[in-house]
XYZ file of C-alpha atoms in Angstrom:
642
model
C 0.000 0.000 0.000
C 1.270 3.403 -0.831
C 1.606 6.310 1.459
C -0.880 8.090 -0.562
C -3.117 5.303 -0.280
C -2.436 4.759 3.484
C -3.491 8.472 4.099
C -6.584 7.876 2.210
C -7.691 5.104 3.747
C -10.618 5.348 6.457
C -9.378 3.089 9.620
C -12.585 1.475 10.146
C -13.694 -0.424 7.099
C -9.774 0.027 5.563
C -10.984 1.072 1.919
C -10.730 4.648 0.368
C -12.857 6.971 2.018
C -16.501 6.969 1.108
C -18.218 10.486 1.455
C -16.023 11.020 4.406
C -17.008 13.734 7.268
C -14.871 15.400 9.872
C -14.512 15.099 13.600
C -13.613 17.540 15.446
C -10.482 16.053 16.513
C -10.016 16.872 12.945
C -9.732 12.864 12.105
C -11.867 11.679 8.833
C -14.457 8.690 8.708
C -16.267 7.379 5.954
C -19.860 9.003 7.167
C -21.343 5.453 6.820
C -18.835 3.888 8.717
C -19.608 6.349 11.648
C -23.169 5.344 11.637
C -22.115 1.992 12.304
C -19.657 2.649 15.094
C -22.297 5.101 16.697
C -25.119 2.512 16.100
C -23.138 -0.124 17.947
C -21.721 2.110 21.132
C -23.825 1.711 24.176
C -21.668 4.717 25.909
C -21.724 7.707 23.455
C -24.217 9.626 25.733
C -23.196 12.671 27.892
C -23.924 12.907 31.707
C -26.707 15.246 29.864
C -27.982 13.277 27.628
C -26.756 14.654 24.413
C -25.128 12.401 21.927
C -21.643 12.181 21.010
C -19.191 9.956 18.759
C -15.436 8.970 20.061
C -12.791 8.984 18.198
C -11.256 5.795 17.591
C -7.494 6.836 16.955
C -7.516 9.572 19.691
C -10.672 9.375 21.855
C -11.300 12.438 21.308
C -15.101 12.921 22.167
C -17.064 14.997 19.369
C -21.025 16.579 20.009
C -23.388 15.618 17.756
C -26.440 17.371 16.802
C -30.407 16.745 16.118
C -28.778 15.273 13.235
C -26.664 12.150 14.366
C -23.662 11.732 12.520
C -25.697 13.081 9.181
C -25.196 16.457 11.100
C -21.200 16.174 10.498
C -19.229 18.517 8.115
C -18.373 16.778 4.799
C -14.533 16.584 4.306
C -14.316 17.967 0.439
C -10.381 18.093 0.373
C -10.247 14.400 1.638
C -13.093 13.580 -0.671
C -11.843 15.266 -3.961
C -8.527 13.751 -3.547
C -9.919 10.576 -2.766
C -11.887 10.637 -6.337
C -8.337 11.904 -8.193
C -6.862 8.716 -6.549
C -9.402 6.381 -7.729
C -9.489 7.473 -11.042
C -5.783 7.167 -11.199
C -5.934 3.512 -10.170
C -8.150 2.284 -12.051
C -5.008 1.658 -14.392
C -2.914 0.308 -11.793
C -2.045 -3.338 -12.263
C -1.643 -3.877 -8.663
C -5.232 -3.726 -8.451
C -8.503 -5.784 -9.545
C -9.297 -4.703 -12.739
C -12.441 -2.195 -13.308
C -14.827 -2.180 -15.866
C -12.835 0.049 -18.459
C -9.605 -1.389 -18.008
C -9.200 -4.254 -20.231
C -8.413 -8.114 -18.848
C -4.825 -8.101 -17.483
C -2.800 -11.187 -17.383
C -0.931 -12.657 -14.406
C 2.201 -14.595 -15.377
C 2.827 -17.458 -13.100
C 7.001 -18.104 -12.657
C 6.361 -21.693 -11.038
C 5.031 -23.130 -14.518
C 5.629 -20.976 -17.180
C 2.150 -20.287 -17.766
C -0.404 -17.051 -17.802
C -3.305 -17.023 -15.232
C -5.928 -14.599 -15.184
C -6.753 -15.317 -11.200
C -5.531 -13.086 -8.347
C -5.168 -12.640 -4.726
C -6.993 -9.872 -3.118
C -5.638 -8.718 0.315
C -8.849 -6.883 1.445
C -11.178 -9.717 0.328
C -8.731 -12.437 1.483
C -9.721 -14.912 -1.210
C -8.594 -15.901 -5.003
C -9.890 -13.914 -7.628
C -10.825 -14.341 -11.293
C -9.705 -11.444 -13.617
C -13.122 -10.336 -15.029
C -15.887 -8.222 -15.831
C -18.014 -9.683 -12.988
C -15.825 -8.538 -10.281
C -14.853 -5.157 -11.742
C -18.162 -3.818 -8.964
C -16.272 -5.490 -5.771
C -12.814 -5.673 -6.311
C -12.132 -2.289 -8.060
C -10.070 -0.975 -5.355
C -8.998 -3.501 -3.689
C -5.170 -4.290 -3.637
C -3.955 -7.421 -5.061
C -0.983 -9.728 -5.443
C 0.260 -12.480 -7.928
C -0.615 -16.260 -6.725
C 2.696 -17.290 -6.253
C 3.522 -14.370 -3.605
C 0.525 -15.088 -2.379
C 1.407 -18.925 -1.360
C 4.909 -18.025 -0.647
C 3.691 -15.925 1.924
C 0.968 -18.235 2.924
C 3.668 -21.232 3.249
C 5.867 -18.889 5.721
C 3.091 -18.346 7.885
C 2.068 -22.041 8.146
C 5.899 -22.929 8.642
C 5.970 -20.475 11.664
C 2.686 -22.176 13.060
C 3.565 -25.361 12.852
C 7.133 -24.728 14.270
C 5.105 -23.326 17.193
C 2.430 -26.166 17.988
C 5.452 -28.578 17.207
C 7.484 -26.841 20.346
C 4.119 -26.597 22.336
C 3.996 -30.533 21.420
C 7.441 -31.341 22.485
C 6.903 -29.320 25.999
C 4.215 -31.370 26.915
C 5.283 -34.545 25.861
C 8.412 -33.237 28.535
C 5.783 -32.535 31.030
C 4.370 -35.792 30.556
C 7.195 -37.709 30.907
C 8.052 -35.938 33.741
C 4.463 -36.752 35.732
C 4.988 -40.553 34.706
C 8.504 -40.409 36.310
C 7.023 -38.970 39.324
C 3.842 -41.026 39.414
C 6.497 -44.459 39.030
C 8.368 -43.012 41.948
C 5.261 -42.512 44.385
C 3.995 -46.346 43.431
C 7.496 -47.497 43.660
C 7.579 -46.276 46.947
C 4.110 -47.043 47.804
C 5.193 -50.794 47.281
C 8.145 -50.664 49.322
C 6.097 -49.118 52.427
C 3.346 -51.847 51.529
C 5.925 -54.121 52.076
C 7.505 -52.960 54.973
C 4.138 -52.468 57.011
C 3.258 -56.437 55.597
C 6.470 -57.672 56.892
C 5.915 -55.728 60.403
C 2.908 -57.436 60.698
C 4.412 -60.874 59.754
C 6.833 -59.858 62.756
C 3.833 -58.824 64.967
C 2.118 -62.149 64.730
C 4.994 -64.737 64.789
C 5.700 -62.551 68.569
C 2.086 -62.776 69.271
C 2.023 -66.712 68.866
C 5.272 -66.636 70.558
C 4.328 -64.625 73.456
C 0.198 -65.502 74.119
C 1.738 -69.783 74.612
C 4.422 -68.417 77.132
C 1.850 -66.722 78.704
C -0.449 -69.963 78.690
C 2.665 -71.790 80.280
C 2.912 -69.456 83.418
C -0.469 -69.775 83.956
C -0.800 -73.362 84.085
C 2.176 -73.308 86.669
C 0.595 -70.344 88.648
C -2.693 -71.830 89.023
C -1.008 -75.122 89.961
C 0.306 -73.516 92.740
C -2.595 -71.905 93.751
C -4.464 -75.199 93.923
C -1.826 -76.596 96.310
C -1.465 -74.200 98.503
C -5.695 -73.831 99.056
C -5.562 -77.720 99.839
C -2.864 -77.341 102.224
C -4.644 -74.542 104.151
C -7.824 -76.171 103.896
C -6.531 -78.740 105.692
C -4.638 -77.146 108.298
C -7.975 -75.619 109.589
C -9.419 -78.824 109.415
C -7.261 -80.285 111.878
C -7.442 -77.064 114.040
C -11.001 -77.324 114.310
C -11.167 -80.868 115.178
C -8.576 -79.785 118.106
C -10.761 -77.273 118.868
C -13.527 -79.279 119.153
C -11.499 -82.123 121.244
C -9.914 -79.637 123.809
C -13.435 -77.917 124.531
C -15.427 -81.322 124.780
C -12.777 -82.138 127.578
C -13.074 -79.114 129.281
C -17.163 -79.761 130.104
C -15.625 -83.691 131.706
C -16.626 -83.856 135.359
C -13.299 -84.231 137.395
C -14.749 -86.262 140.627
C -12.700 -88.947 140.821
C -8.941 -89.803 140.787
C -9.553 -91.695 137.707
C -11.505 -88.767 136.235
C -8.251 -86.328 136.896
C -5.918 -89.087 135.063
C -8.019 -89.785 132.125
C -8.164 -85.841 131.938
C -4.660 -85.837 132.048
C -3.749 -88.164 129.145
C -6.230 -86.483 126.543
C -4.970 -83.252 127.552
C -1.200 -84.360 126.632
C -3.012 -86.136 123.643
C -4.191 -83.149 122.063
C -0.843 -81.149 122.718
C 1.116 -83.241 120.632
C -1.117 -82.938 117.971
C -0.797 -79.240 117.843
C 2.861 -79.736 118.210
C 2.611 -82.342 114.927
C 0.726 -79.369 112.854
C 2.827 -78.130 110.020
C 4.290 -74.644 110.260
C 1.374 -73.283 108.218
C 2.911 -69.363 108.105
C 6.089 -70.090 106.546
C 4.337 -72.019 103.612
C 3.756 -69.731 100.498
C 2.475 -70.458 96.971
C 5.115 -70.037 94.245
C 4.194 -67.787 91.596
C 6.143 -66.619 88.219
C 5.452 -63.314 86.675
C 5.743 -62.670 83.347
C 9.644 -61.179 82.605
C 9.984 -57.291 82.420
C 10.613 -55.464 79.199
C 8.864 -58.091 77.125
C 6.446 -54.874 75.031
C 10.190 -52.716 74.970
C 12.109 -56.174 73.723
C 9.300 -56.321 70.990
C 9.160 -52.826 69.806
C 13.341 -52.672 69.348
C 12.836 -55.668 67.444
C 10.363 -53.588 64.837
C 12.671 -50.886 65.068
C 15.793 -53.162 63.913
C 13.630 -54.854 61.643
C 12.779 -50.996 59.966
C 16.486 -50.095 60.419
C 17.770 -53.129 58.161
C 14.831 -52.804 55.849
C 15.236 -49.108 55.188
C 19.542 -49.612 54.822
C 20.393 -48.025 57.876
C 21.577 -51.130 59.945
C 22.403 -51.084 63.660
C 22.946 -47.666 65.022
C 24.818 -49.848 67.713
C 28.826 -48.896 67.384
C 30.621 -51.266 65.888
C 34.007 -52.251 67.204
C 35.414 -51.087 64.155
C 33.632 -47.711 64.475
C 34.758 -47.356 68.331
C 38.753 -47.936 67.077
C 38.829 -45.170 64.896
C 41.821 -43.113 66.743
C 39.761 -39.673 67.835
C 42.603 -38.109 68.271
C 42.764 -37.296 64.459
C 40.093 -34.775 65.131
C 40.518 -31.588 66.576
C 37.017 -31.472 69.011
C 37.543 -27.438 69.282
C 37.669 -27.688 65.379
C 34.471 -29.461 64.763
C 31.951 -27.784 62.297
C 28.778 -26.474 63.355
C 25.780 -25.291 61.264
C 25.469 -22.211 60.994
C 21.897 -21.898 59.548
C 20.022 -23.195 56.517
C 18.406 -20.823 53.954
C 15.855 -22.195 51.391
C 16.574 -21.592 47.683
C 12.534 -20.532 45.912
C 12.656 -23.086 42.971
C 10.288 -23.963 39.751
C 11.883 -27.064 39.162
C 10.549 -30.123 40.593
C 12.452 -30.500 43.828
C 13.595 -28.374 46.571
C 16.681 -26.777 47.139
C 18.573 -25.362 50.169
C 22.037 -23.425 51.163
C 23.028 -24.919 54.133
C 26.442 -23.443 55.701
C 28.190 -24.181 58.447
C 31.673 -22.388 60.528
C 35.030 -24.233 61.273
C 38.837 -22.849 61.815
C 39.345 -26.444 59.212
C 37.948 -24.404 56.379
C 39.948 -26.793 53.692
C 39.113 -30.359 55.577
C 36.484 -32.464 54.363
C 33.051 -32.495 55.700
C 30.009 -35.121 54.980
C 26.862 -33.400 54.797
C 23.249 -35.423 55.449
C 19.852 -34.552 54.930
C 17.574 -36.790 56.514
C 13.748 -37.028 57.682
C 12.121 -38.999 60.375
C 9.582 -41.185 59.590
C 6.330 -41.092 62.946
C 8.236 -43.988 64.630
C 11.304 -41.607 64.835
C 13.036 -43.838 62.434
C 16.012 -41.707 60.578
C 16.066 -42.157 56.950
C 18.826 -40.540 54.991
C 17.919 -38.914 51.914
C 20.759 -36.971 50.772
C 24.752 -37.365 51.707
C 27.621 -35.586 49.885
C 31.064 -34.873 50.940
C 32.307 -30.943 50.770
C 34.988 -28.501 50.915
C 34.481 -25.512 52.542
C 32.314 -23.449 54.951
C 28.632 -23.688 52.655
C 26.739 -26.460 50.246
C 23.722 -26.295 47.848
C 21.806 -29.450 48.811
C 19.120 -30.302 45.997
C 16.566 -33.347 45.489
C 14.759 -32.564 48.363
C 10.908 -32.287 48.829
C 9.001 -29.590 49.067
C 7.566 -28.384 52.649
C 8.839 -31.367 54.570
C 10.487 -31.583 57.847
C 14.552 -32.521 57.590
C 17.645 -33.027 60.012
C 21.065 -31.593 58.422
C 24.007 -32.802 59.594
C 27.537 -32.206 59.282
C 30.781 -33.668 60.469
C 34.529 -34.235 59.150
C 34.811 -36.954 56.727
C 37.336 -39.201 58.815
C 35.121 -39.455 61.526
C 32.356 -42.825 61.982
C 29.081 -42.181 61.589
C 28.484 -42.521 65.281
C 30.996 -39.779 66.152
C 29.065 -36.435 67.613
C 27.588 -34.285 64.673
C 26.214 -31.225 64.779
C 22.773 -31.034 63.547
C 20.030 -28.694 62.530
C 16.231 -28.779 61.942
C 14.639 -27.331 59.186
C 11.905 -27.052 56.574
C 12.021 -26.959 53.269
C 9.857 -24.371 51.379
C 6.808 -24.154 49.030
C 7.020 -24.657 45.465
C 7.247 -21.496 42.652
C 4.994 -22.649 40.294
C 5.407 -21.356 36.625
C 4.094 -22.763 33.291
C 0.850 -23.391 33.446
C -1.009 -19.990 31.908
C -1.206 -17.502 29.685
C -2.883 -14.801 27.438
C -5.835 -15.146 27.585
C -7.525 -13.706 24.255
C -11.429 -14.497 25.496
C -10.586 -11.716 28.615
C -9.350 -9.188 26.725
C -9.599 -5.828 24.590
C -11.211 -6.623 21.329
C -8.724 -4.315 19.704
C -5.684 -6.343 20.793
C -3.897 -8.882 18.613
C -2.636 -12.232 20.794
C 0.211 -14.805 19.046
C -0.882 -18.094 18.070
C 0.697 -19.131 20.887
C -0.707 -16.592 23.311
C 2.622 -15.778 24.529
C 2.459 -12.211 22.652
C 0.072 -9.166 22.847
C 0.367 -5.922 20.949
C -2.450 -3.668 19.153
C -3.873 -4.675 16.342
C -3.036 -1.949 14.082
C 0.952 -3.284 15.318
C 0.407 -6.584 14.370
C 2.644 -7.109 11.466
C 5.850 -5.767 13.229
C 5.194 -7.125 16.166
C 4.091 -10.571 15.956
C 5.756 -13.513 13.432
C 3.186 -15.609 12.144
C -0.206 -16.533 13.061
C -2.370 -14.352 15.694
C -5.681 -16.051 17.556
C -9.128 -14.367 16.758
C -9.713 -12.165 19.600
C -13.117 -12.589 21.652
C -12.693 -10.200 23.880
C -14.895 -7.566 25.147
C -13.669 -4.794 27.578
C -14.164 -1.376 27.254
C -12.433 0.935 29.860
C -9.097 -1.023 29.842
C -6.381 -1.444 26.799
C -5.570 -4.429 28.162
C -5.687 -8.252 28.790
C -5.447 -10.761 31.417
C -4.034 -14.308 31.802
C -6.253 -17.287 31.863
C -4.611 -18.712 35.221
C -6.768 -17.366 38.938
C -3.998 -17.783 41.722
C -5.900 -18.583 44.479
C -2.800 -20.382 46.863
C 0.824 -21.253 46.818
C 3.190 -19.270 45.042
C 3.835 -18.601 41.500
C 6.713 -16.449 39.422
C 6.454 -15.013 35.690
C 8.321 -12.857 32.968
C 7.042 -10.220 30.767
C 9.429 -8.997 28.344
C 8.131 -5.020 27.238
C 9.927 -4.306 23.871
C 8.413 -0.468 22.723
C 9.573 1.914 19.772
C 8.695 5.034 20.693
C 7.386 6.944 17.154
C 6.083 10.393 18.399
C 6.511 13.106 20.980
C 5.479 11.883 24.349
C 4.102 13.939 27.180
C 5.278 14.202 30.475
C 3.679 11.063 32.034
C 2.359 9.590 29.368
C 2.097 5.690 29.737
C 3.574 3.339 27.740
C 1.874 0.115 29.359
C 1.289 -1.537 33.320
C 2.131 -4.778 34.491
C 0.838 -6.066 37.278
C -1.932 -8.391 38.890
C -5.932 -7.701 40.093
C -8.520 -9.133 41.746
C -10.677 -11.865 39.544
C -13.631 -10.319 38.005
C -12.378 -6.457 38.271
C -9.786 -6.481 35.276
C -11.924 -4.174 33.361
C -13.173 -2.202 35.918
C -11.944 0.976 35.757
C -9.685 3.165 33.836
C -6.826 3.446 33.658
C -4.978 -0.046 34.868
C -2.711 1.729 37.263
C -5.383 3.251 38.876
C -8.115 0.667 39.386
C -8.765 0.008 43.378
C -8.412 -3.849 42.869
C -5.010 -4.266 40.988
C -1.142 -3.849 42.258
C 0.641 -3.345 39.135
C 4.077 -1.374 37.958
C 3.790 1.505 35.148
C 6.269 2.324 32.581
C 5.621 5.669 31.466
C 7.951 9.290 30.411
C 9.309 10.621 33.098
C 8.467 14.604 33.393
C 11.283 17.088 32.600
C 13.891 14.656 31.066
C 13.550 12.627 28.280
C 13.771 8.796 29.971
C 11.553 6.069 30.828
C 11.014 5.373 34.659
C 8.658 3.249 36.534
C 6.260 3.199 39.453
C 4.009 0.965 41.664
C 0.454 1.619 42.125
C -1.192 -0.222 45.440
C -4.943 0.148 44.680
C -5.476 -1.341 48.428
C -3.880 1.688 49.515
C -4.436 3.870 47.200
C -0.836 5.012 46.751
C 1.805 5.250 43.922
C 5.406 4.710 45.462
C 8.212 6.991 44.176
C 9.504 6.607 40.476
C 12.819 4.690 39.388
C 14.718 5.754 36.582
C 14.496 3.297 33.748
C 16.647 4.439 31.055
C 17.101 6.903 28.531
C 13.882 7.468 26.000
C 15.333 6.827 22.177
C 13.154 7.848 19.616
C 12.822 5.599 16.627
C 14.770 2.679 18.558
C 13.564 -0.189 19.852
C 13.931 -0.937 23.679
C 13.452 -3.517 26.253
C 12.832 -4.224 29.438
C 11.970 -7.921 31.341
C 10.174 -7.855 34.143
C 9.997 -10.959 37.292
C 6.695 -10.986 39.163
C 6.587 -13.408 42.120
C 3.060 -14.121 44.042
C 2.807 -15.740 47.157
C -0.383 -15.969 48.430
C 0.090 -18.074 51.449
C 2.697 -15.472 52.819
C 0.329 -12.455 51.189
C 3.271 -11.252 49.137
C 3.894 -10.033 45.807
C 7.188 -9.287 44.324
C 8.511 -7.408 40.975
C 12.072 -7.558 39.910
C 14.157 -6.353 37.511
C 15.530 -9.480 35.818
C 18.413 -7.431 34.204
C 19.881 -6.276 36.698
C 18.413 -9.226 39.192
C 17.105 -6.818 41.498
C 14.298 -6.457 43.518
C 12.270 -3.045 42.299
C 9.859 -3.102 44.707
C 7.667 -5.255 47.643
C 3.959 -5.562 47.915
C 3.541 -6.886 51.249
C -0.509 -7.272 52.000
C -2.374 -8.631 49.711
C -6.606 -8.519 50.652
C -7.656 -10.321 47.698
C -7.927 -14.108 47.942
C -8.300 -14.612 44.213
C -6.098 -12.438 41.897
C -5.105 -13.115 38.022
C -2.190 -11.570 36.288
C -3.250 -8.059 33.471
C -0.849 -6.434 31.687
C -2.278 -2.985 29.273
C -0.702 -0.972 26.593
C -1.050 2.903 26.372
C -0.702 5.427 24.027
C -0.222 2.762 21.015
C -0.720 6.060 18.805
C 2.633 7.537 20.061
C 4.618 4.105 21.046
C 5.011 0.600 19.184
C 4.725 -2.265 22.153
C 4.057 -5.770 22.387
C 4.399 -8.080 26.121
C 5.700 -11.123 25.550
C 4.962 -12.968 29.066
C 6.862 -16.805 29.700
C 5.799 -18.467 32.467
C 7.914 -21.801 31.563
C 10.751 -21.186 34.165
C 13.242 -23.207 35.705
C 15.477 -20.599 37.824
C 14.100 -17.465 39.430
C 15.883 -14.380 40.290
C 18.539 -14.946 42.832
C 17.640 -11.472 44.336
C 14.430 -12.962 44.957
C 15.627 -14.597 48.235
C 18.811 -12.635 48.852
């Protein structure tokens, strides 16, 4: 398209003007074409009720009178040239023919051979060279059928490049889950094992333990029954005594044989009490059951675990206890000095853990172990080190571990300095994007939804295909992702790239980043001043020519102070990535220069329990930008936890 055609072309429908009219913003419209935008607003009314048209390139607000858009001043100057340049083209091959051009012939390289069909842009179909379409096509700009499918092929190259790398990244992620899923049942078994073999323990000691139990109390009760007879009779014999001595006490005593036969019984029934057994010093024997029996048991399970999990007797062997200690300096002996997690996307947790010792060259072995609820120790990670500090990785995210540390040369049962920790929660990342349903409906989104610029930027902005855009705000130039973060924490990019093409004001926006509360992205205008987002604002800073950013709290109300960006370059392109890290269980929200892998500034309340991640463009009139946001990463900022 020429620049004379460009300038004549009305930016709603894209043809030459048609009887075009005047705003007052001094921008021209085809007259019909502003019918159709008016027709179709549902907020070009005044507070008093008059009607008015905006202007779509400036939004510039124009009365209208009695009239409508009718009542609008005809542009002649636009309008006469626009005639001059239609005439002229009508004898332009670039273009469908018209009715008094004669039939023009397309040569087509590929085989040699004249075709009399065309592509036409505006229409974006295949064309036949006639008479018939002279009424449609006239002005309408065209290209030869082999540009055409060179062009077309390009684009479909590009598209499938991109669904083949989408393919391959989830065919990673796939791989990855099955990996992890194998690991859980693999582990799942070995526990199902354990706890089977416990309980083959458990019942072998039951068996072992309930017919020693029977034993003692066959023995006990044995006893029991012997000593009953025995006092049973024992009182038999003192009763018949009894009974003897008091039946001899009623005897009359008249006669001298009376007081002998008295006599005799009497000595009779003394030496039977002196033939009774010494009853008191007779006591049943009875056997308790030995002490410790539940303790001797329960070490057993615990060796049993030991061996089973690879650990082995934490007994000292008499290897271990002739290691010569005095190779070790006691006063020398590391200790930990703290343990500071590392925020990580990948799929395991990672920690510094570092430690202070006068033997800063001597080797150390560093463990990471957890405790099962038995308060069994099971080692998870051992490495040895040189030094004073180690990055442990492979660990598990938000789980309870036991660091230890000691010199190399020393047994494992030596004295170790140890330290309890957690590790943290996982930075999620990967798993959203544009979304280009929750949007501007002047935006154009990437095939892959990784990109958003204006539409009217399109064709410098984005390579290859672009996703038909559904959305339907009005108060916002902007769009949102299609992730809601309700929990745990999550960390993105957004890489700004703008080309600044006309004088900007002091202030004047060039796009905000940031996050809002679900439901409220369109809200209000502008982005950095809605109450329900906390975003950053790239925008020209006043009296200098450079680029500086803010933060705009919409809890609070508040903008914090500006930071220097850069220098503004007009006509250049420029860049500038931007780290956002959300973490919702701790209320925090984060965004970092990943340049310079600095923090640029801290949100640190967060009142909204579900929030999504918006991004807007400004000014698109005066400055060329596109976001392009990745949310596939492995490493975060290091600044983020320094």
């Amino acid at each position: 398209m020429s620049s004379i055609e460009s300038e004549l072309t009305c930016s709603l429908c894209l043809q030459i003007y048609q009887n075009p009219v005047v705003l007052s913003c001094m921008h021209s419209y085809c007259r019909e074409c502003l019918k159709d935008l008016h027709s179709k607003s549902k907020t070009d009314v005044t507070s008093s009720g008059r009607n008015k048209v905006t202007c779509p390139d400036c939004r510039g607000t124009t009365l209208l009178g009695p009239d409508g858009v009718d009542g609008l001043q005809k542009n002649f100057i636009v309008a006469n040239i626009a005639a001059k340049f239609k005439e002229t083209s009508l004898v332009d091959s670039t273009t469908c023919p018209t009715s008094s051009t004669p039939r023009l012939e397309v040569h087509d390289q590929s085989h040699g051979k004249k075709t009399q069909s065309v592509y036409c842009l505006a229409c974006a179909k295949v064309i036949k060279i006639s008479d018939e379409q002279n009424s449609t096509h006239c002005y309408h700009v065209t290209q030869d059928l082999e540009t055409t499918i060179s062009q077309k092929r390009a684009k479909l190259s590009t598209c499938i490049k991109e669904l083949s790398k989408g393919r391959t990244h989830e065919g990673q992620k796939l791989q990855a889950a099955t990996a992890e899923h194998g690991a859980i049942e693999e582990d799942m078994s070995k526990q199902q094992n354990m706890i089977e073999s416990l309980e083959d323990i458990l019942k072998t000691r039951k068996v072992e333990v309930l017919d020693r139990f029977e034993t003692l109390k066959r023995q006990n009760d044995a006893s029991l029954t012997d000593y009953q007879q025995h006092v049973k009779a024992y009182i038999s014999t003192v009763d018949t005594i009894s009974a003897s001595a008091r039946a001899l006490d009623e005897q009359c005593l008249g006669e001298e044989d009376g007081l002998a036969t008295f006599i005799q019984i009497a000595d009779d029934i003394m030496t039977q009490i002196c033939q009774i057994p010494e009853t008191t010093k007779y006591s049943p024997t009875f056997i308790a059951p030995p002490n410790g029996e539940r303790e001797r048991i329960a070490k057993e399970l615990v060796d049993h675990l030991n061996n089973y999990c690879g650990i082995g007797d934490q007994t000292p062997s008499s290897e271990a206890m002739l290691v010569p200690c005095t190779q070790v300096n006691r006063e020398a002996m590391p200790k930990i000095v703290g343990v500071e997690n590392v925020p990580s996307c990948a799929e395991t947790a990672k920690v510094i853990i570092t430690w202070s010792s006068t033997q800063t060259q001597e080797e150390y072995k560093v463990k990471c172990s957890t405790r099962t609820g038995l308060g069994i120790v099971k080692e998870d990670f051992e490495a040895i080190v040189i030094g004073d500090s180690f990055e442990m990785d492979g660990l598990r995210f938000k789980t309870d571990y036991v660091a230890s540390i000691r010199p190399s040369i020393m047994s494992s049962t030596s004295d170790t300095d140890v330290h309890n920790f957690t590790t943290a929660d996982r930075i999620f990342g990967g798993d959203f994007h544009f979304d280009n349903e929750n949007c501007h409906p002047d935006l154009a989104v990437s095939w892959d939804t990784r990109t958003v610029t204006s539409e009217k930027w399109k064709h410098k902005e984005i390579n290859g295909c672009t996703r038909t855009n559904h959305g339907d705000w009005t108060k916002v130039y902007g769009i949102a992702s299609t992730l809601i973060f309700r929990s745990g924490c999550q960390y993105w990019e957004i890489l700004v790239m703008f080309t600044v093409l006309r004088h900007l004001k002091d202030n004047d926006v060039i796009t905000s980043i940031g996050i809002c509360k679900e439901g409220k992205e369109d809200s209000y205008e502008p982005l950095c001043g809605s109450f329900y987002s906390l975003c950053c604002t790239l925008f020209k800073q006043p009296r200098n020519s450079a680029i500086a950013i803010d933060f705009w709290d919409g809890q609070k109300k508040v903008t914090s102070e500006e930071t220097p960006i850069g220098h503004l370059k007009r006509g250049k392109p420029q860049s500038l990535k931007l780290g956002f890290y959300l973490d919702l269980n701790s209320k925090v929200f984060k965004i970092i220069n990943v340049e310079k892998n600095s923090v640029l500034h801290t949100f640190d309340i967060i009142k909204f329990d579900k929030v999504t991640a918006v991004a807007s463009i400004d000014n698109e009139e005066k400055v060329r930008t596109s976001l392009e946001l990745d949310s596939y990463i492995d490493t975060v900022p290091s600044s983020l936890y320094h």
